[in-house]
Short mmCIF file of C-alpha atoms and ligand atoms in Angstrom, two decimals:
data_model
loop_
_atom_site.label_atom_id
_atom_site.label_comp_id
_atom_site.label_asym_id
_atom_site.label_seq_id
_atom_site.Cartn_x
_atom_site.Cartn_y
_atom_site.Cartn_z
CA MET A 10 0.00 0.00 0.00
CA LYS A 11 1.11 3.44 -0.82
CA SER A 12 1.20 5.70 2.18
CA PHE A 13 0.73 9.42 2.18
CA VAL A 14 2.49 11.66 4.64
CA VAL A 15 0.84 14.93 5.48
CA ALA A 16 3.56 17.55 5.18
CA GLY A 17 1.60 20.77 5.45
CA ALA A 18 -1.31 22.38 3.75
CA LEU A 19 -1.30 23.13 0.09
CA ALA A 20 -0.82 26.73 -0.91
CA THR A 21 -4.44 26.71 -1.94
CA GLY A 22 -5.46 25.60 1.54
CA ALA A 23 -6.91 22.42 0.17
CA LEU A 24 -7.20 19.37 2.38
CA ALA A 25 -4.57 16.65 2.21
CA GLN A 26 -5.18 14.09 -0.47
CA SER A 27 -6.79 10.82 0.43
CA GLY A 28 -4.51 7.79 0.51
CA ALA A 29 -4.82 4.47 -1.25
CA TRP A 30 -8.24 2.84 -0.70
CA GLN A 31 -9.37 5.71 1.50
CA GLN A 32 -12.62 7.56 1.20
CA CYS A 33 -12.67 10.56 -1.17
CA GLY A 34 -16.33 11.45 -1.42
CA GLY A 35 -19.91 10.68 -0.52
CA ILE A 36 -22.88 12.14 1.31
CA GLY A 37 -21.82 13.38 4.73
CA TYR A 38 -18.11 13.17 3.92
CA SER A 39 -16.08 16.34 4.39
CA GLY A 40 -12.49 15.23 3.74
CA SER A 41 -10.35 15.50 0.65
CA THR A 42 -11.93 14.60 -2.66
CA SER A 43 -8.64 13.97 -4.43
CA CYS A 44 -6.32 11.00 -4.16
CA VAL A 45 -2.60 10.45 -3.92
CA SER A 46 -0.55 9.87 -7.04
CA GLY A 47 -1.53 6.82 -9.03
CA TYR A 48 -4.98 6.64 -7.47
CA GLY A 49 -8.28 8.03 -8.64
CA CYS A 50 -11.46 8.82 -6.79
CA VAL A 51 -14.04 6.24 -7.86
CA TYR A 52 -17.74 6.59 -7.09
CA LEU A 53 -19.02 3.44 -5.41
CA ASN A 54 -22.35 4.68 -4.16
CA ASP A 55 -23.92 7.92 -2.95
CA TYR A 56 -22.23 7.49 0.40
CA TYR A 57 -18.82 6.35 -0.57
CA SER A 58 -16.21 7.14 -3.17
CA GLN A 59 -12.84 5.48 -2.82
CA CYS A 60 -9.25 6.10 -4.00
CA GLN A 61 -8.48 3.19 -6.28
CA PRO A 62 -5.29 2.46 -8.22
CA GLY A 63 -4.80 3.73 -11.70
CA ALA A 64 -8.23 5.24 -12.00
CA ALA A 65 -7.08 8.79 -12.54
CA THR A 66 -5.15 11.20 -14.61
CA SER A 67 -2.67 13.11 -12.51
CA THR A 68 -1.22 16.56 -12.57
CA THR A 69 1.62 17.77 -10.42
CA LEU A 70 1.14 20.76 -8.17
CA LYS A 71 4.08 22.69 -6.81
CA THR A 72 3.92 24.44 -3.52
CA SER A 73 6.59 26.42 -1.75
CA THR A 74 7.87 23.47 0.27
CA THR A 75 6.67 20.25 -1.30
CA THR A 76 5.79 18.71 -4.59
CA ARG A 77 2.48 17.01 -4.63
CA THR A 78 0.43 15.13 -7.07
CA THR A 79 -3.22 15.76 -7.29
CA SER A 80 -5.55 13.40 -9.00
CA THR A 81 -8.40 14.27 -11.21
CA ALA A 82 -10.98 11.58 -11.50
CA PRO A 83 -11.79 10.75 -15.10
CA SER A 84 -15.24 11.56 -16.40
CA THR A 85 -16.24 7.92 -16.09
CA SER A 86 -15.77 8.12 -12.32
CA THR A 87 -19.39 8.99 -11.78
CA THR A 88 -20.40 5.63 -13.16
CA SER A 89 -21.02 3.24 -10.30
CA THR A 90 -18.62 0.34 -10.16
CA ALA A 91 -21.06 -1.39 -7.82
CA SER A 92 -21.53 -3.96 -10.51
CA GLY A 93 -19.53 -6.65 -8.74
CA LYS A 94 -21.46 -9.74 -7.85
CA LEU A 95 -21.80 -11.23 -4.42
CA LYS A 96 -21.20 -14.97 -4.26
CA TRP A 97 -23.59 -15.36 -1.37
CA LEU A 98 -26.64 -13.65 0.02
CA GLY A 99 -28.55 -15.33 2.78
CA VAL A 100 -30.03 -15.54 6.22
CA ASP A 101 -29.01 -16.80 9.63
CA GLU A 102 -31.47 -19.53 10.60
CA SER A 103 -31.93 -19.57 14.35
CA CYS A 104 -33.62 -21.67 17.01
CA ALA A 105 -31.46 -24.79 17.47
CA GLU A 106 -29.31 -22.65 19.79
CA PHE A 107 -32.28 -21.23 21.72
CA GLY A 108 -32.70 -22.14 25.37
CA SER A 109 -29.26 -20.85 26.20
CA GLY A 110 -28.04 -22.31 29.49
CA ILE A 111 -30.67 -25.07 29.52
CA TYR A 112 -28.77 -28.19 28.47
CA PRO A 113 -29.62 -30.41 26.89
CA GLY A 114 -33.07 -28.85 27.13
CA THR A 115 -36.22 -30.11 25.50
CA TRP A 116 -36.92 -30.10 21.78
CA GLY A 117 -40.06 -28.10 21.00
CA LYS A 118 -39.83 -26.22 24.30
CA ASP A 119 -36.31 -24.86 24.73
CA PHE A 120 -35.15 -25.16 21.14
CA THR A 121 -36.32 -26.21 17.71
CA PHE A 122 -34.95 -26.31 14.18
CA PRO A 123 -35.48 -24.04 11.17
CA SER A 124 -38.55 -24.61 9.08
CA ASN A 125 -37.99 -26.29 5.72
CA SER A 126 -40.88 -24.41 4.16
CA ALA A 127 -39.35 -21.09 5.26
CA LEU A 128 -36.01 -22.19 3.81
CA GLN A 129 -37.73 -23.15 0.58
CA THR A 130 -39.49 -19.77 0.38
CA LEU A 131 -36.17 -17.98 0.81
CA MET A 132 -34.24 -20.19 -1.61
CA SER A 133 -36.89 -19.78 -4.28
CA GLN A 134 -36.23 -16.04 -4.14
CA GLY A 135 -32.51 -16.40 -4.65
CA TYR A 136 -31.05 -16.59 -1.15
CA ASN A 137 -28.28 -19.16 -1.38
CA ILE A 138 -26.56 -19.34 2.01
CA PHE A 139 -27.92 -20.11 5.46
CA ARG A 140 -25.98 -20.06 8.69
CA VAL A 141 -27.47 -22.45 11.19
CA PRO A 142 -26.55 -21.83 14.84
CA PHE A 143 -26.42 -24.73 17.27
CA ALA A 144 -25.35 -25.19 20.89
CA MET A 145 -22.09 -27.06 21.42
CA GLU A 146 -23.45 -28.29 24.76
CA ARG A 147 -26.22 -30.13 22.87
CA MET A 148 -23.97 -31.39 20.08
CA THR A 149 -21.31 -32.79 22.40
CA PRO A 150 -22.67 -32.89 25.97
CA ASN A 151 -20.47 -32.74 29.08
CA THR A 152 -17.00 -32.44 27.54
CA LEU A 153 -15.58 -31.00 24.34
CA THR A 154 -14.27 -34.40 23.36
CA SER A 155 -17.50 -36.32 24.03
CA ALA A 156 -19.18 -38.33 21.32
CA ILE A 157 -21.65 -36.34 19.28
CA SER A 158 -25.28 -36.55 20.33
CA THR A 159 -26.96 -38.75 17.73
CA ALA A 160 -30.44 -37.28 18.12
CA TYR A 161 -29.45 -33.60 18.02
CA LEU A 162 -27.05 -34.23 15.13
CA ALA A 163 -29.75 -36.07 13.19
CA ASN A 164 -32.17 -33.14 13.45
CA TYR A 165 -29.45 -30.61 12.71
CA THR A 166 -28.19 -32.61 9.72
CA ALA A 167 -31.72 -32.80 8.32
CA THR A 168 -31.75 -28.99 8.11
CA ILE A 169 -28.24 -28.83 6.65
CA ASP A 170 -29.05 -31.49 4.06
CA TYR A 171 -32.31 -29.78 3.14
CA ILE A 172 -30.34 -26.65 2.30
CA THR A 173 -27.47 -28.27 0.43
CA ASN A 174 -29.65 -30.78 -1.46
CA ALA A 175 -31.51 -27.77 -2.84
CA GLY A 176 -28.21 -26.29 -4.01
CA GLY A 177 -27.70 -23.86 -1.15
CA TRP A 178 -24.70 -23.40 1.11
CA ALA A 179 -25.06 -24.25 4.79
CA VAL A 180 -22.86 -22.76 7.50
CA LEU A 181 -22.35 -24.86 10.63
CA ASP A 182 -22.30 -22.32 13.47
CA PRO A 183 -21.44 -23.37 17.03
CA HIS A 184 -23.17 -20.37 18.58
CA ASN A 185 -21.01 -20.35 21.67
CA TYR A 186 -19.08 -17.05 21.89
CA GLY A 187 -15.85 -18.99 22.46
CA ARG A 188 -17.41 -20.54 25.57
CA TYR A 189 -18.61 -23.97 26.68
CA TYR A 190 -21.10 -24.21 29.55
CA GLY A 191 -20.40 -20.53 30.08
CA ASN A 192 -16.63 -20.82 30.50
CA ILE A 193 -14.11 -19.50 28.01
CA ILE A 194 -12.65 -22.39 26.05
CA THR A 195 -8.94 -22.59 26.83
CA ASP A 196 -8.44 -26.25 25.87
CA THR A 197 -7.39 -25.75 22.25
CA ALA A 198 -6.63 -29.48 21.83
CA GLY A 199 -10.14 -30.35 23.04
CA PHE A 200 -11.59 -27.75 20.71
CA GLN A 201 -9.64 -29.29 17.83
CA THR A 202 -11.09 -32.70 18.71
CA PHE A 203 -14.61 -31.25 18.88
CA TRP A 204 -14.15 -29.91 15.36
CA GLN A 205 -12.54 -33.07 14.05
CA ASN A 206 -15.46 -35.13 15.38
CA LEU A 207 -18.11 -32.81 13.95
CA ALA A 208 -16.45 -32.15 10.60
CA SER A 209 -16.03 -35.87 9.99
CA LYS A 210 -19.85 -36.09 9.80
CA PHE A 211 -19.91 -33.54 6.99
CA ALA A 212 -16.63 -34.33 5.27
CA SER A 213 -18.27 -35.36 2.00
CA ASN A 214 -20.63 -32.39 1.69
CA SER A 215 -18.81 -29.65 -0.19
CA LYS A 216 -21.72 -27.20 0.21
CA VAL A 217 -21.17 -27.15 3.96
CA ILE A 218 -19.11 -24.33 5.46
CA PHE A 219 -17.53 -24.56 8.90
CA ASP A 220 -17.74 -21.47 11.14
CA THR A 221 -15.22 -21.95 13.97
CA ASN A 222 -17.39 -20.25 16.61
CA ASN A 223 -19.86 -17.42 16.98
CA GLU A 224 -18.58 -14.09 18.32
CA TYR A 225 -15.58 -14.61 20.53
CA HIS A 226 -15.49 -11.74 23.01
CA ASP A 227 -13.61 -10.52 26.06
CA MET A 228 -10.96 -13.15 25.43
CA ASP A 229 -7.21 -13.15 25.13
CA GLN A 230 -6.43 -12.28 21.52
CA THR A 231 -3.81 -15.01 21.12
CA LEU A 232 -6.33 -17.54 22.42
CA VAL A 233 -8.78 -16.44 19.73
CA LEU A 234 -6.06 -17.00 17.13
CA ASN A 235 -5.18 -20.41 18.59
CA LEU A 236 -8.80 -21.57 18.80
CA ASN A 237 -9.40 -20.62 15.18
CA GLN A 238 -6.24 -22.46 14.12
CA ALA A 239 -7.21 -25.51 16.19
CA ALA A 240 -10.61 -25.58 14.48
CA ILE A 241 -9.00 -25.38 11.04
CA ASN A 242 -6.57 -28.15 11.93
CA GLY A 243 -9.34 -30.38 13.31
CA ILE A 244 -11.58 -29.86 10.28
CA ARG A 245 -8.83 -30.71 7.81
CA ALA A 246 -7.70 -33.67 9.92
CA ALA A 247 -11.26 -35.03 9.62
CA GLY A 248 -10.80 -35.30 5.89
CA ALA A 249 -13.05 -32.32 5.25
CA THR A 250 -10.77 -30.72 2.72
CA SER A 251 -13.07 -29.20 0.11
CA GLN A 252 -15.02 -26.83 2.33
CA TYR A 253 -14.66 -23.17 3.18
CA ILE A 254 -13.91 -22.31 6.79
CA PHE A 255 -15.26 -19.10 8.30
CA ALA A 256 -12.94 -17.69 10.98
CA GLU A 257 -14.47 -15.27 13.48
CA GLY A 258 -12.77 -12.71 15.68
CA ASN A 259 -12.80 -11.22 19.15
CA SER A 260 -15.07 -8.29 20.13
CA TYR A 261 -18.09 -10.16 18.79
CA SER A 262 -16.37 -10.40 15.40
CA GLY A 263 -17.33 -6.77 14.77
CA ALA A 264 -16.31 -5.39 11.39
CA TRP A 265 -16.07 -1.89 12.85
CA THR A 266 -13.25 -2.80 15.22
CA TRP A 267 -11.66 -5.59 13.19
CA ASN A 268 -8.67 -3.55 11.98
CA VAL A 269 -7.58 -2.77 15.54
CA THR A 270 -8.75 -5.89 17.40
CA ASN A 271 -8.26 -8.88 15.15
CA THR A 272 -5.15 -8.09 13.15
CA ASN A 273 -3.31 -11.19 14.42
CA LEU A 274 -5.87 -13.40 12.70
CA ALA A 275 -4.11 -12.65 9.41
CA GLN A 276 -1.65 -15.31 10.62
CA LEU A 277 -4.17 -18.16 10.31
CA THR A 278 -3.11 -20.86 7.89
CA ASP A 279 -5.05 -23.48 5.99
CA PRO A 280 -3.46 -26.08 3.70
CA GLN A 281 -6.53 -25.76 1.47
CA ASN A 282 -6.39 -21.97 1.45
CA LYS A 283 -10.13 -21.62 1.98
CA ILE A 284 -10.33 -19.37 5.03
CA ILE A 285 -12.92 -16.62 4.88
CA TYR A 286 -13.03 -14.01 7.65
CA GLU A 287 -16.54 -13.74 9.04
CA MET A 288 -17.43 -10.40 10.53
CA HIS A 289 -20.67 -9.08 11.99
CA GLN A 290 -22.06 -5.59 11.86
CA TYR A 291 -25.12 -3.89 13.29
CA LEU A 292 -26.02 -0.27 12.78
CA ASP A 293 -27.50 0.80 16.11
CA SER A 294 -25.58 3.14 18.41
CA ASP A 295 -23.64 0.49 20.34
CA GLY A 296 -23.46 -1.89 17.41
CA SER A 297 -25.17 -4.62 19.39
CA GLY A 298 -28.13 -5.23 17.13
CA THR A 299 -30.67 -4.64 19.84
CA SER A 300 -32.30 -1.45 18.60
CA ALA A 301 -34.36 -0.68 15.51
CA THR A 302 -32.77 2.77 15.33
CA CYS A 303 -29.76 3.22 13.05
CA VAL A 304 -27.18 5.88 13.88
CA SER A 305 -27.38 7.53 10.45
CA SER A 306 -28.19 6.75 6.86
CA ASP A 307 -24.53 6.15 5.98
CA ILE A 308 -23.51 4.21 9.09
CA GLY A 309 -23.42 0.94 7.16
CA VAL A 310 -20.51 2.00 4.97
CA GLN A 311 -18.82 3.91 7.78
CA ARG A 312 -18.66 0.82 9.97
CA ILE A 313 -17.50 -1.57 7.28
CA VAL A 314 -14.89 0.37 5.33
CA GLY A 315 -12.03 -0.23 7.77
CA ALA A 316 -12.62 -3.97 7.42
CA THR A 317 -12.71 -3.71 3.65
CA ASN A 318 -9.33 -2.04 3.71
CA TRP A 319 -7.94 -4.61 6.15
CA LEU A 320 -9.04 -7.50 3.96
CA ARG A 321 -7.54 -5.98 0.85
CA GLN A 322 -4.28 -4.90 2.47
CA ASN A 323 -3.82 -8.39 3.90
CA GLY A 324 -4.90 -10.28 0.80
CA LYS A 325 -7.85 -11.84 2.65
CA ILE A 326 -11.48 -12.56 1.83
CA GLY A 327 -14.44 -11.72 4.07
CA VAL A 328 -18.10 -12.42 4.59
CA LEU A 329 -20.60 -10.45 6.64
CA GLY A 330 -22.07 -13.28 8.71
CA GLU A 331 -24.61 -11.12 10.55
CA PHE A 332 -26.12 -7.77 9.73
CA ALA A 333 -29.53 -6.15 10.16
CA GLY A 334 -31.33 -2.89 10.65
CA GLY A 335 -34.73 -1.76 11.86
CA ALA A 336 -37.74 -1.42 9.61
CA ASN A 337 -37.43 2.30 8.92
CA SER A 338 -36.13 4.52 6.15
CA VAL A 339 -32.88 5.62 7.85
CA CYS A 340 -31.87 2.01 8.35
CA GLN A 341 -33.01 1.11 4.87
CA THR A 342 -30.70 3.70 3.33
CA ALA A 343 -27.85 2.55 5.57
CA ILE A 344 -28.43 -1.10 4.64
CA THR A 345 -28.52 -0.15 0.95
CA GLY A 346 -25.21 1.68 1.30
CA LEU A 347 -23.70 -1.26 3.14
CA LEU A 348 -24.75 -3.80 0.51
CA ASP A 349 -23.66 -1.51 -2.34
CA HIS A 350 -20.28 -1.25 -0.66
CA LEU A 351 -19.94 -5.03 -0.35
CA LYS A 352 -20.91 -5.44 -3.98
CA ALA A 353 -18.51 -2.77 -5.16
CA ASN A 354 -15.76 -4.51 -3.20
CA SER A 355 -16.65 -8.05 -4.20
CA ASP A 356 -12.97 -8.78 -4.75
CA VAL A 357 -12.71 -9.03 -0.94
CA TRP A 358 -16.33 -9.46 0.20
CA THR A 359 -18.09 -12.69 -0.72
CA GLY A 360 -21.51 -11.97 0.69
CA ALA A 361 -23.77 -11.22 3.61
CA LEU A 362 -26.30 -12.92 5.87
CA TRP A 363 -29.22 -11.22 7.57
CA TRP A 364 -29.78 -11.89 11.27
CA ALA A 365 -32.17 -13.70 11.48
CA GLY A 366 -34.82 -16.16 10.40
CA GLY A 367 -36.20 -18.96 12.52
CA PRO A 368 -39.66 -20.12 13.57
CA TRP A 369 -39.65 -18.68 17.11
CA TRP A 370 -38.71 -15.06 16.52
CA ALA A 371 -42.31 -13.81 16.79
CA ASP A 372 -42.27 -9.99 16.64
CA TYR A 373 -38.46 -9.60 16.91
CA ILE A 374 -37.38 -6.33 15.28
CA TYR A 375 -35.20 -8.04 12.63
CA SER A 376 -37.15 -11.27 12.11
CA PHE A 377 -36.65 -12.57 8.60
CA GLU A 378 -39.04 -15.46 8.93
CA PRO A 379 -41.54 -15.62 6.06
CA PRO A 380 -44.25 -14.67 5.62
CA SER A 381 -44.69 -12.01 8.29
CA GLY A 382 -41.38 -11.36 10.08
CA THR A 383 -40.78 -7.62 10.58
CA GLY A 384 -37.46 -7.64 8.73
CA TYR A 385 -38.73 -9.95 6.01
CA THR A 386 -41.75 -7.88 5.10
CA TYR A 387 -39.76 -4.63 5.12
CA TYR A 388 -36.46 -5.75 3.56
CA ASN A 389 -37.09 -8.78 1.38
CA SER A 390 -37.69 -6.86 -1.83
CA LEU A 391 -34.53 -4.81 -1.30
CA LEU A 392 -32.32 -7.74 -0.32
CA THR A 393 -33.37 -9.93 -3.23
CA THR A 394 -31.95 -7.32 -5.61
CA TYR A 395 -28.51 -8.29 -4.24
CA ALA A 396 -29.05 -12.03 -4.59
CA PRO A 397 -26.35 -13.75 -6.67
C1 NAG B 8 -35.61 -34.20 16.81
O1 NAG B 8 -36.80 -33.90 16.10
C2 NAG B 8 -37.90 -34.74 16.43
C3 NAG B 8 -39.08 -34.30 15.58
O2 NAG B 8 -38.80 -34.42 14.23
C4 NAG B 8 -38.21 -34.63 17.89
O3 NAG B 8 -39.24 -35.52 18.22
C5 NAG B 8 -36.99 -34.93 18.70
O4 NAG B 8 -37.28 -34.69 20.07
C6 NAG B 8 -35.83 -34.04 18.29
N1 NAG B 8 -34.67 -34.36 19.08
C7 NAG B 8 -33.71 -33.48 19.31
C8 NAG B 8 -32.63 -33.91 20.25
O5 NAG B 8 -33.65 -32.38 18.77
C1 NAG B 9 -9.75 1.23 11.04
O1 NAG B 9 -10.85 1.56 10.23
C2 NAG B 9 -11.41 2.82 10.51
C3 NAG B 9 -12.61 2.99 9.62
O2 NAG B 9 -13.59 2.09 10.00
C4 NAG B 9 -10.39 3.89 10.27
O3 NAG B 9 -10.94 5.14 10.62
C5 NAG B 9 -9.16 3.63 11.09
O4 NAG B 9 -8.17 4.55 10.76
C6 NAG B 9 -8.65 2.23 10.83
N1 NAG B 9 -7.54 1.96 11.75
C7 NAG B 9 -6.46 1.31 11.38
C8 NAG B 9 -5.45 1.05 12.45
O5 NAG B 9 -6.26 0.93 10.23
#
């Protein structure tokens, strides 16, 4: 990456030029609209223009103390490049992880499984990836290295097979926050065995994706690295070699803090080279996904752009494993900007999954359960325009 050192204001008083991959325009943006030498300001959507390589004609400006290059975007720069295609667009499919803390709990009372008819409705509209949370305590009761529960696995596998037999992609999501029975997992060898045991059951299904764990948080950063690596090692040792692996990060895998929190995860290795970094992003004030109010109409792009840059600078690929917004016009504009940004940066972003569908969400603010979930009725027509 080309860096730009601010060495004083231009004689004209103009702002410093934006660096490689940095923002250079968009609604609500007040910084420089020109880029460093070799980069041009490319319109991605109404909220975000970005300095991209080679997209400009340059002229050199002389000032009293420094020589600078200013970039003039070519006339084509107003054409959206948001024509990239997402590989995946889908929905998180909840409920097998419900009844948190009640283990094993009772099927039909504490937890249930996604509805096939809801999955069919979504797939028929173009959604092609579903992330299916489950509780590790139900999959392998008592210890990480226990045998897998036949009954829970059978029900879970029925959902996974329903998705993949219809041509969709299914993400196996131990929805455990890096914890087991409430305690942070520190036994990386045990965690590797857990993954080896589980992945062996899905080794022949190439439409399955393994998500190491949901939303590590408040954990030692090296432990998060080591747990991810242990999961990768266990999955590959199980003979599951064709599948993608989604690696999640600390701080709830938040995209908005990824470039300061999870930088060590660039060290993860996979002999199959199929790691995809799964980040989550909500648009409410604390980013927790508990409010229907979005901070602003451009908060989607604002919160994701640092992650986009991190992925590109590190030669990595990402997926937005959870996102959502309330059913209102501010959130709708923010969600549109977010998805446009992912699409325009589809060299590093593979797709996005809405949180969440599932039969027991009732009147949850983001429910994507057809036919009447709040999020589904408000956002389905918008989201399907981004379907692969
Ligand atoms: C699995 O699903 C069946 C219904 O199809 C249910 O009777 C059974 O209790 C479930 N078991 C578990 C462990 O989920
Ligand atoms: C991280 O990304 C944010 C934008 O989301 C940016 O403002 C910040 O400078 C980045 N930090 C680093 C260390 O790259």
